[in-house]
Tab-separated table of C-alpha atoms in Angstrom:
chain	number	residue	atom	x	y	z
I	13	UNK	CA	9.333	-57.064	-172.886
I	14	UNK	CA	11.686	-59.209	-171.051
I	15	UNK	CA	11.404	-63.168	-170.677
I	16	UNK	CA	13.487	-65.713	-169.465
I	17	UNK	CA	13.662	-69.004	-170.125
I	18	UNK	CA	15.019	-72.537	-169.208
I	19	UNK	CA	15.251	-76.053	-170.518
I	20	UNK	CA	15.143	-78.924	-170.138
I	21	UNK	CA	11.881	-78.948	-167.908
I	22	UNK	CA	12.254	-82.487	-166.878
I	23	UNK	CA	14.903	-83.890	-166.478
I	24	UNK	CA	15.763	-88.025	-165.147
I	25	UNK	CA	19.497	-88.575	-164.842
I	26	UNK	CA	21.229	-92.007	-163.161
I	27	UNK	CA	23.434	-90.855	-160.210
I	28	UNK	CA	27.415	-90.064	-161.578
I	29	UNK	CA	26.262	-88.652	-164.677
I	30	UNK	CA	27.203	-85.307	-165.823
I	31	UNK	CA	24.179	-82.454	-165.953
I	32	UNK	CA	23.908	-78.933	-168.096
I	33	UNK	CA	20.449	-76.815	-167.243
I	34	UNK	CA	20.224	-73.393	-169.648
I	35	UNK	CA	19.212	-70.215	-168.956
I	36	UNK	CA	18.614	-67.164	-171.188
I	37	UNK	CA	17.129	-64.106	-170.608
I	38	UNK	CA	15.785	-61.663	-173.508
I	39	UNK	CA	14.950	-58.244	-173.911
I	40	UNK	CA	17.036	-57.017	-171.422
I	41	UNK	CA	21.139	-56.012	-171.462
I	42	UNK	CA	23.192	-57.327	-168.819
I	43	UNK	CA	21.409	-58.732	-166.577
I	44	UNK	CA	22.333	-60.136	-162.957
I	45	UNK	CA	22.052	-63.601	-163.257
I	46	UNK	CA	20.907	-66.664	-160.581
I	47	UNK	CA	20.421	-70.750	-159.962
I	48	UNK	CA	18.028	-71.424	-157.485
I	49	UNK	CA	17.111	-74.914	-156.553
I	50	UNK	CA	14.369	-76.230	-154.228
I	51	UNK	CA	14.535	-79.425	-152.833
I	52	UNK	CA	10.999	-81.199	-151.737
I	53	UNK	CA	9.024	-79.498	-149.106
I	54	UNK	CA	11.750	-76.782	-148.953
I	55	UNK	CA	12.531	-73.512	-149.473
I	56	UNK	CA	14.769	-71.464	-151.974
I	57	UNK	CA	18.285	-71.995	-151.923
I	58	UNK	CA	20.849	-69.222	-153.607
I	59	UNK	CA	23.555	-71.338	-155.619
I	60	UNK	CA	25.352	-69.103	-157.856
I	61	UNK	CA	24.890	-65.451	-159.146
I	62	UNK	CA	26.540	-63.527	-161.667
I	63	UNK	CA	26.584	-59.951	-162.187
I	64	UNK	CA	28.551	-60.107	-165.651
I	65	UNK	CA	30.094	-62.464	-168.666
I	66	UNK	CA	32.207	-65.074	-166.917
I	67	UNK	CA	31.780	-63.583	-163.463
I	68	UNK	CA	30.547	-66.549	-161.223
I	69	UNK	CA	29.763	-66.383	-157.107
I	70	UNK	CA	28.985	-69.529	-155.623
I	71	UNK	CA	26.929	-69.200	-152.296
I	72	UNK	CA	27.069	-73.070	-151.594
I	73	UNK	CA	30.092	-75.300	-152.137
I	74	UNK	CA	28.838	-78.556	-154.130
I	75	UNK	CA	29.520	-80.268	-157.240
I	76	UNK	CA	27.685	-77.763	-159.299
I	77	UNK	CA	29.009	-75.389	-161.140
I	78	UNK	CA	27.920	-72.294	-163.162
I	79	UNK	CA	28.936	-70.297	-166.276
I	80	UNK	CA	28.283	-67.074	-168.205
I	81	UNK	CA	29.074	-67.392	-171.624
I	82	UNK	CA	27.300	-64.772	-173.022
I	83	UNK	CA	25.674	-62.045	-171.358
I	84	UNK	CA	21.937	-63.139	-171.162
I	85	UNK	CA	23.040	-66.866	-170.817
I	86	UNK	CA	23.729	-68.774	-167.218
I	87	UNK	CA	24.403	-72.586	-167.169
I	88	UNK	CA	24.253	-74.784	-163.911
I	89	UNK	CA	26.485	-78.257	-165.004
I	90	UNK	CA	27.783	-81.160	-163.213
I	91	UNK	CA	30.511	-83.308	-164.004
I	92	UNK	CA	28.866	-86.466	-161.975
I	93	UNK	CA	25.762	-86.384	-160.118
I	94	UNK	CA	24.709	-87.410	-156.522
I	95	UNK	CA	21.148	-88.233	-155.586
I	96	UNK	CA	21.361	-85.503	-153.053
I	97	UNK	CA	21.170	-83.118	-156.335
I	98	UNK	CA	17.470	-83.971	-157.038
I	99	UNK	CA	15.150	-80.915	-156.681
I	100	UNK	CA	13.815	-77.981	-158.618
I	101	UNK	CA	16.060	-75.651	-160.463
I	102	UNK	CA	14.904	-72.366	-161.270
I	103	UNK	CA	16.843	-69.417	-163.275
I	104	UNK	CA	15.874	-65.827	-162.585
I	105	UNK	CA	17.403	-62.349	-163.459
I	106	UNK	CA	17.422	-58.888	-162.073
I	107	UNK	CA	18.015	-55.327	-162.830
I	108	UNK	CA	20.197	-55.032	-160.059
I	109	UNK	CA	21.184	-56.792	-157.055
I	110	UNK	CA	18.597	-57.071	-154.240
I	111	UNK	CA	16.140	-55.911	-156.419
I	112	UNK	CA	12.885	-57.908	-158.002
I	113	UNK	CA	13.776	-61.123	-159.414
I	114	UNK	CA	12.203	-62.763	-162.331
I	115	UNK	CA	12.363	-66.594	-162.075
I	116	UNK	CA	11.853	-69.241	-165.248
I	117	UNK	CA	9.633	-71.849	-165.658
I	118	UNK	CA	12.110	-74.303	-163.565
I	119	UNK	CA	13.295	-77.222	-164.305
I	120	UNK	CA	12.488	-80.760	-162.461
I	121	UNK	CA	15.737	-82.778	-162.248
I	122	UNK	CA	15.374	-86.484	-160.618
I	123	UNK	CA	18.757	-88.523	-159.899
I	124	UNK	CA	17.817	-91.971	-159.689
C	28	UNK	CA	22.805	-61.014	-141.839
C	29	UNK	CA	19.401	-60.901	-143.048
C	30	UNK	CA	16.531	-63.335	-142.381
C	31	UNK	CA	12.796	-63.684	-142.711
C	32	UNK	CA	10.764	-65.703	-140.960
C	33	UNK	CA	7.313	-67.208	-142.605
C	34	UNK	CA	5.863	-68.846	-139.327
C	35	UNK	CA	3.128	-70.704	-140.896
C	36	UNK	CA	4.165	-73.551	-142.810
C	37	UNK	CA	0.608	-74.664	-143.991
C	38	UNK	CA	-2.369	-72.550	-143.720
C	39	UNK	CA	-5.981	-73.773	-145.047
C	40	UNK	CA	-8.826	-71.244	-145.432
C	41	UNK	CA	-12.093	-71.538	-147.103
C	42	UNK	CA	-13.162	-70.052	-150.349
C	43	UNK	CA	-14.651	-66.317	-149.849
C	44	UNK	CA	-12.602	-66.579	-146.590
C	45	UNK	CA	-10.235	-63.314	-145.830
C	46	UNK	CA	-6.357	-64.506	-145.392
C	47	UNK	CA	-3.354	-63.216	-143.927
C	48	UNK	CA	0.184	-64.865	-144.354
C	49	UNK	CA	2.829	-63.511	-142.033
C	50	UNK	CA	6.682	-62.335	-142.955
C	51	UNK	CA	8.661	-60.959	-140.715
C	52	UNK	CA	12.354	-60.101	-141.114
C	53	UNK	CA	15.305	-59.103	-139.100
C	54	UNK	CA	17.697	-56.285	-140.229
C	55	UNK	CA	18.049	-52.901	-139.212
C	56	UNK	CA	17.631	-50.552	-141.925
C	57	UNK	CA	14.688	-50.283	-144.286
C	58	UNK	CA	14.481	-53.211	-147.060
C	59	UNK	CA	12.774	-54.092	-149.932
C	60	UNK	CA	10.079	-56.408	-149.904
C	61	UNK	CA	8.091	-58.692	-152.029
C	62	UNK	CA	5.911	-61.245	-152.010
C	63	UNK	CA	5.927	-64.436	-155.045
C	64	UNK	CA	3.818	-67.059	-155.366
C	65	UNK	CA	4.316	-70.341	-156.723
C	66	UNK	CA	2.268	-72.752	-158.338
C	67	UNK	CA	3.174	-76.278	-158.240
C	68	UNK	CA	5.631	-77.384	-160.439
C	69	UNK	CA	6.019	-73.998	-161.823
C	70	UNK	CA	8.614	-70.557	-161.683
C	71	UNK	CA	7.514	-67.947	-158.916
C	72	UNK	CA	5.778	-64.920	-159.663
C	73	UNK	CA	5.917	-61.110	-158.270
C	74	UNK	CA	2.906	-60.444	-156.521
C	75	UNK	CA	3.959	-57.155	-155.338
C	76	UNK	CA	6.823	-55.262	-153.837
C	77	UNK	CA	7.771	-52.331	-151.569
C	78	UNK	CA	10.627	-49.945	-152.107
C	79	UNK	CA	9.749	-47.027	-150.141
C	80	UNK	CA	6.623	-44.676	-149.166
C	81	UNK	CA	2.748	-45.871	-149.390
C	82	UNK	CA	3.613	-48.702	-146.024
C	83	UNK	CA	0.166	-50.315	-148.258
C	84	UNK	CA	1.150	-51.953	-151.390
C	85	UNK	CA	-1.571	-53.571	-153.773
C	86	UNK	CA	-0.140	-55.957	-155.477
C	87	UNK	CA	-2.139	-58.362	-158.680
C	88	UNK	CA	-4.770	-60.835	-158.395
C	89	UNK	CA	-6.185	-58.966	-155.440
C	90	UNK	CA	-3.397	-59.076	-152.776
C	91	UNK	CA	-2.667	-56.180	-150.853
C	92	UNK	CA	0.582	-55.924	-148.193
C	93	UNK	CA	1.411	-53.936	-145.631
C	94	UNK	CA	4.666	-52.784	-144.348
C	95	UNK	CA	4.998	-52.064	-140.786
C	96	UNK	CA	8.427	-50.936	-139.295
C	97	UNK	CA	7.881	-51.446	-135.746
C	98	UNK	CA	6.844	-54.823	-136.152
C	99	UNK	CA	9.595	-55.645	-139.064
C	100	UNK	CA	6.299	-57.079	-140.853
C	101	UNK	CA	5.238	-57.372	-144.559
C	102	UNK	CA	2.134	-59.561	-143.957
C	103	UNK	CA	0.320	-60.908	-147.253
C	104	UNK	CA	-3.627	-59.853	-147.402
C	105	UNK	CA	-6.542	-60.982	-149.200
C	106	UNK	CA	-10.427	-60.073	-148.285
C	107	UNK	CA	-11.772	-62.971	-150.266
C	108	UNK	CA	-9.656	-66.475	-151.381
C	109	UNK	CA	-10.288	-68.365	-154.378
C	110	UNK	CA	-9.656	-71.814	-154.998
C	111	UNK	CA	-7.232	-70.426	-157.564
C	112	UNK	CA	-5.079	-68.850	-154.909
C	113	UNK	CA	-4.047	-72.236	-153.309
C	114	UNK	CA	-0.015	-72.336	-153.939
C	115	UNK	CA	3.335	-71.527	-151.975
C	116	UNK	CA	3.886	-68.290	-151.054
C	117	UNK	CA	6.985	-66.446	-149.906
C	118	UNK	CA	8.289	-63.387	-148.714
C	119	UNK	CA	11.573	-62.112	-149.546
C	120	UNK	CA	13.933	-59.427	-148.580
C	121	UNK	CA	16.595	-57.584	-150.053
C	122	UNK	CA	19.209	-54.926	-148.336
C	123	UNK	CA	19.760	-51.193	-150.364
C	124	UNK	CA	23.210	-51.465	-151.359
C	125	UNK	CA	25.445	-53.573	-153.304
C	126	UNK	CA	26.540	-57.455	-153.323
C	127	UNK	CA	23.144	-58.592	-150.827
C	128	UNK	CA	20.964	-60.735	-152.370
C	129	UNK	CA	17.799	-61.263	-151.725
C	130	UNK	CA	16.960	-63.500	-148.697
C	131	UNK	CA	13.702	-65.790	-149.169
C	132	UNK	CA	11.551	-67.085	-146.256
C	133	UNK	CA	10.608	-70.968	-145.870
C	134	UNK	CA	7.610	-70.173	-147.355
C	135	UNK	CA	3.829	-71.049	-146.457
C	136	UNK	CA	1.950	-73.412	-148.461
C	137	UNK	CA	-1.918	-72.532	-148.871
C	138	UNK	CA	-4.296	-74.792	-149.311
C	139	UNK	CA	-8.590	-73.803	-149.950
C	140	UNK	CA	-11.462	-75.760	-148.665
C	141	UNK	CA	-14.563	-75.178	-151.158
Protein backbone atom coordinates (compact mmCIF):
# COMPACT_ATOMS: atom_id res chain seq x y z
CA UNK A 1 0.00 0.00 0.00
CA UNK A 2 0.94 3.51 -0.54
CA UNK A 3 2.03 6.08 2.31
CA UNK A 4 3.40 9.31 2.36
CA UNK A 5 5.24 10.95 4.65
CA UNK A 6 6.76 14.29 5.95
CA UNK A 7 9.18 15.65 8.49
CA UNK A 8 9.95 17.63 10.46
CA UNK A 9 6.44 17.84 12.27
CA UNK A 10 7.30 20.86 14.23
CA UNK A 11 9.14 23.06 13.28
CA UNK A 12 10.31 26.85 15.25
CA UNK A 13 12.54 28.90 12.98
CA UNK A 14 13.71 32.85 13.79
CA UNK A 15 12.51 35.03 10.84
CA UNK A 16 15.54 35.23 7.82
CA UNK A 17 16.49 31.80 8.30
CA UNK A 18 16.57 29.34 5.59
CA UNK A 19 13.76 26.28 5.75
CA UNK A 20 13.75 22.56 3.96
CA UNK A 21 10.27 20.44 4.72
CA UNK A 22 10.51 16.62 3.02
CA UNK A 23 8.19 14.73 1.39
CA UNK A 24 8.23 11.10 0.17
CA UNK A 25 5.76 9.02 -1.03
CA UNK A 26 6.06 5.01 -1.17
CA UNK A 27 4.53 2.30 -2.86
CA UNK A 28 3.55 4.08 -5.68
CA UNK A 29 5.64 5.09 -9.21
CA UNK A 30 5.51 8.52 -10.28
CA UNK A 31 3.41 10.18 -8.55
CA UNK A 32 1.95 13.87 -8.99
CA UNK A 33 3.33 15.68 -6.34
CA UNK A 34 1.94 18.92 -4.00
CA UNK A 35 2.79 21.65 -0.98
CA UNK A 36 -0.12 22.77 0.62
CA UNK A 37 0.02 25.18 3.47
CA UNK A 38 -2.75 26.45 5.79
CA UNK A 39 -2.40 29.43 7.58
CA UNK A 40 -4.60 29.83 11.02
CA UNK A 41 -8.29 29.77 10.66
CA UNK A 42 -7.81 29.31 6.87
CA UNK A 43 -8.24 27.27 4.18
CA UNK A 44 -5.93 25.22 1.75
CA UNK A 45 -3.66 27.00 -0.33
CA UNK A 46 -2.02 25.19 -3.67
CA UNK A 47 1.83 26.22 -3.66
CA UNK A 48 3.62 24.06 -5.98
CA UNK A 49 2.84 20.75 -7.90
CA UNK A 50 4.86 18.53 -9.84
CA UNK A 51 3.88 16.00 -12.22
CA UNK A 52 7.55 14.54 -12.75
CA UNK A 53 11.50 14.56 -11.56
CA UNK A 54 12.53 18.21 -11.59
CA UNK A 55 9.27 19.46 -13.05
CA UNK A 56 8.10 22.30 -10.63
CA UNK A 57 4.67 24.68 -11.07
CA UNK A 58 4.38 27.30 -8.67
CA UNK A 59 0.68 28.52 -8.17
CA UNK A 60 1.76 31.43 -5.75
CA UNK A 61 4.81 33.65 -6.20
CA UNK A 62 6.71 33.79 -2.66
CA UNK A 63 9.97 33.01 -1.30
CA UNK A 64 9.36 29.34 -1.32
CA UNK A 65 10.53 27.16 -3.49
CA UNK A 66 10.11 23.45 -4.44
CA UNK A 67 12.14 20.53 -5.86
CA UNK A 68 11.87 16.98 -7.22
CA UNK A 69 14.87 15.17 -6.83
CA UNK A 70 13.79 11.90 -7.11
CA UNK A 71 10.60 10.70 -8.22
CA UNK A 72 8.65 9.99 -4.91
CA UNK A 73 10.50 12.96 -3.18
CA UNK A 74 9.11 16.85 -3.10
CA UNK A 75 10.95 19.49 -0.95
CA UNK A 76 9.41 22.99 -0.02
CA UNK A 77 12.85 25.28 1.05
CA UNK A 78 13.48 28.80 1.78
CA UNK A 79 16.49 30.69 1.53
CA UNK A 80 15.30 33.34 4.42
CA UNK A 81 12.11 33.29 6.13
CA UNK A 82 9.34 35.94 6.81
CA UNK A 83 6.88 35.64 9.65
CA UNK A 84 4.17 35.77 7.08
CA UNK A 85 5.45 32.00 6.26
CA UNK A 86 4.06 30.55 9.56
CA UNK A 87 1.25 27.98 8.99
CA UNK A 88 0.69 24.33 8.30
CA UNK A 89 2.43 22.55 5.53
CA UNK A 90 1.04 19.52 4.24
CA UNK A 91 2.47 17.13 1.28
CA UNK A 92 0.03 15.01 -0.67
CA UNK A 93 0.22 12.90 -3.94
CA UNK A 94 -2.08 11.72 -6.63
CA UNK A 95 -2.57 9.26 -9.34
CA UNK A 96 -3.33 11.84 -11.64
CA UNK A 97 -4.18 15.36 -11.74
CA UNK A 98 -7.59 16.40 -10.35
CA UNK A 99 -7.97 13.21 -8.98
CA UNK A 100 -8.03 12.05 -5.02
CA UNK A 101 -5.27 13.42 -3.12
CA UNK A 102 -3.52 11.82 -0.29
CA UNK A 103 -2.13 14.41 2.19
CA UNK A 104 0.82 13.67 5.04
CA UNK A 105 0.78 14.10 8.46
CA UNK A 106 1.73 18.03 7.99
CA UNK A 107 4.09 19.79 9.34
CA UNK A 108 3.67 22.89 11.95
CA UNK A 109 6.24 25.59 11.04
CA UNK A 110 6.30 28.82 13.50
CA UNK A 111 8.60 31.93 12.41
CA UNK A 112 9.22 33.80 15.39
CA UNK B 1 -12.29 28.93 -13.16
CA UNK B 2 -13.52 26.66 -10.62
CA UNK B 3 -14.76 27.45 -7.10
CA UNK B 4 -16.62 25.93 -4.20
CA UNK B 5 -18.29 27.54 -1.77
CA UNK B 6 -18.61 25.95 2.01
CA UNK B 7 -21.16 28.59 3.45
CA UNK B 8 -20.97 27.56 6.96
CA UNK B 9 -17.91 28.43 8.61
CA UNK B 10 -18.77 26.88 12.09
CA UNK B 11 -21.55 24.56 12.64
CA UNK B 12 -22.30 22.95 16.26
CA UNK B 13 -24.70 19.99 16.58
CA UNK B 14 -25.36 17.72 19.39
CA UNK B 15 -24.29 14.17 19.80
CA UNK B 16 -26.97 11.62 18.15
CA UNK B 17 -27.94 14.82 16.22
CA UNK B 18 -28.32 14.28 12.17
CA UNK B 19 -25.85 16.88 10.21
CA UNK B 20 -25.59 18.29 6.93
CA UNK B 21 -22.54 20.45 5.71
CA UNK B 22 -23.12 22.26 2.45
CA UNK B 23 -20.62 22.47 -0.84
CA UNK B 24 -21.55 23.94 -3.63
CA UNK B 25 -19.39 24.64 -6.70
CA UNK B 26 -19.43 26.58 -9.85
CA UNK B 27 -18.30 25.05 -13.22
CA UNK B 28 -20.10 23.81 -16.01
CA UNK B 29 -19.35 20.36 -16.77
CA UNK B 30 -19.55 17.40 -14.41
CA UNK B 31 -16.59 17.23 -11.67
CA UNK B 32 -15.25 15.14 -9.27
CA UNK B 33 -15.98 15.49 -5.81
CA UNK B 34 -14.80 14.65 -2.41
CA UNK B 35 -15.13 15.34 0.85
CA UNK B 36 -11.75 15.25 3.68
CA UNK B 37 -11.78 15.79 7.02
CA UNK B 38 -9.26 17.09 9.22
CA UNK B 39 -8.42 16.64 12.64
CA UNK B 40 -6.59 19.24 14.42
CA UNK B 41 -3.15 19.42 13.95
CA UNK B 42 -3.24 16.56 11.64
CA UNK B 43 -3.12 15.59 7.44
CA UNK B 44 -6.73 15.42 5.82
CA UNK B 45 -8.40 12.36 5.09
CA UNK B 46 -10.77 11.02 2.08
CA UNK B 47 -14.05 10.58 3.34
CA UNK B 48 -15.52 9.79 0.09
CA UNK B 49 -15.60 10.80 -3.52
CA UNK B 50 -17.76 10.92 -6.67
CA UNK B 51 -16.60 10.25 -10.18
CA UNK B 52 -19.63 9.44 -12.00
CA UNK B 53 -23.08 7.39 -11.66
CA UNK B 54 -24.78 6.41 -8.10
CA UNK B 55 -25.54 10.78 -7.46
CA UNK B 56 -25.41 8.86 -3.49
CA UNK B 57 -21.98 8.14 -2.38
CA UNK B 58 -21.31 6.42 1.12
CA UNK B 59 -18.33 7.30 2.13
CA UNK B 60 -16.35 5.80 5.85
CA UNK B 61 -17.17 6.45 9.32
CA UNK B 62 -20.81 6.73 8.39
CA UNK B 63 -20.98 9.73 5.97
CA UNK B 64 -23.01 9.56 3.07
CA UNK B 65 -23.04 12.51 0.08
CA UNK B 66 -25.12 13.37 -2.41
CA UNK B 67 -24.52 14.85 -5.73
CA UNK B 68 -27.11 16.95 -7.21
CA UNK B 69 -26.55 18.66 -10.68
CA UNK B 70 -29.17 21.16 -10.69
CA UNK B 71 -28.21 22.54 -7.56
CA UNK B 72 -24.20 22.18 -8.29
CA UNK B 73 -24.35 20.51 -4.64
CA UNK B 74 -22.27 17.75 -2.92
CA UNK B 75 -23.70 18.25 0.61
CA UNK B 76 -21.94 16.11 3.50
CA UNK B 77 -24.60 13.76 5.54
CA UNK B 78 -24.64 12.06 8.71
CA UNK B 79 -27.95 10.55 10.59
CA UNK B 80 -26.24 10.44 13.93
CA UNK B 81 -22.85 12.69 15.12
CA UNK B 82 -20.39 11.56 17.49
CA UNK B 83 -18.24 13.52 19.56
CA UNK B 84 -15.53 11.90 17.46
CA UNK B 85 -16.72 13.61 14.33
CA UNK B 86 -15.92 17.19 15.61
CA UNK B 87 -13.04 18.45 13.01
CA UNK B 88 -12.73 20.64 9.72
CA UNK B 89 -14.30 19.50 6.91
CA UNK B 90 -13.96 20.40 3.25
CA UNK B 91 -15.20 19.86 -0.01
CA UNK B 92 -13.15 19.84 -2.99
CA UNK B 93 -13.45 19.80 -6.68
CA UNK B 94 -11.54 18.74 -9.49
CA UNK B 95 -12.21 19.33 -13.49
CA UNK B 96 -11.89 15.89 -16.02
CA UNK B 97 -9.03 16.77 -18.02
CA UNK B 98 -5.51 17.65 -17.70
CA UNK B 99 -3.35 20.46 -15.78
CA UNK B 100 -6.70 21.48 -13.17
CA UNK B 101 -6.09 20.87 -9.86
CA UNK B 102 -8.23 20.35 -7.43
CA UNK B 103 -10.00 23.44 -5.95
CA UNK B 104 -10.73 23.21 -2.01
CA UNK B 105 -13.56 25.11 -0.24
CA UNK B 106 -12.90 27.37 3.01
CA UNK B 107 -13.95 24.67 4.85
CA UNK B 108 -16.50 24.29 7.88
CA UNK B 109 -15.30 23.62 11.24
CA UNK B 110 -17.66 21.24 13.40
CA UNK B 111 -17.90 21.37 16.70
CA UNK B 112 -20.40 18.59 19.13
CA UNK B 113 -22.26 19.50 22.20
CA UNK B 114 -22.58 16.20 24.47
Amino acid sequence: SQTIHQWPATLVQPVGSPLSLECTVEGTSNPNLYWYRQAAGRGLQLLFYSVGIGQISSEVPQNLSASRPQDRQFILSSKKLLLSDSGFYLCAWSVRVAGELFFGEGSRLTVL
Amino acid sequence: AQSVTQPDIHITVSEGASLELRCNYSYGATPYLFWYVQSPGQGLQLLLKYFSGDTLVQGIKGFEAEFKRSQSSFNLRKPSVHWSDAAEYFCAVGVRGAGNMLTFGGGTRLMVKP
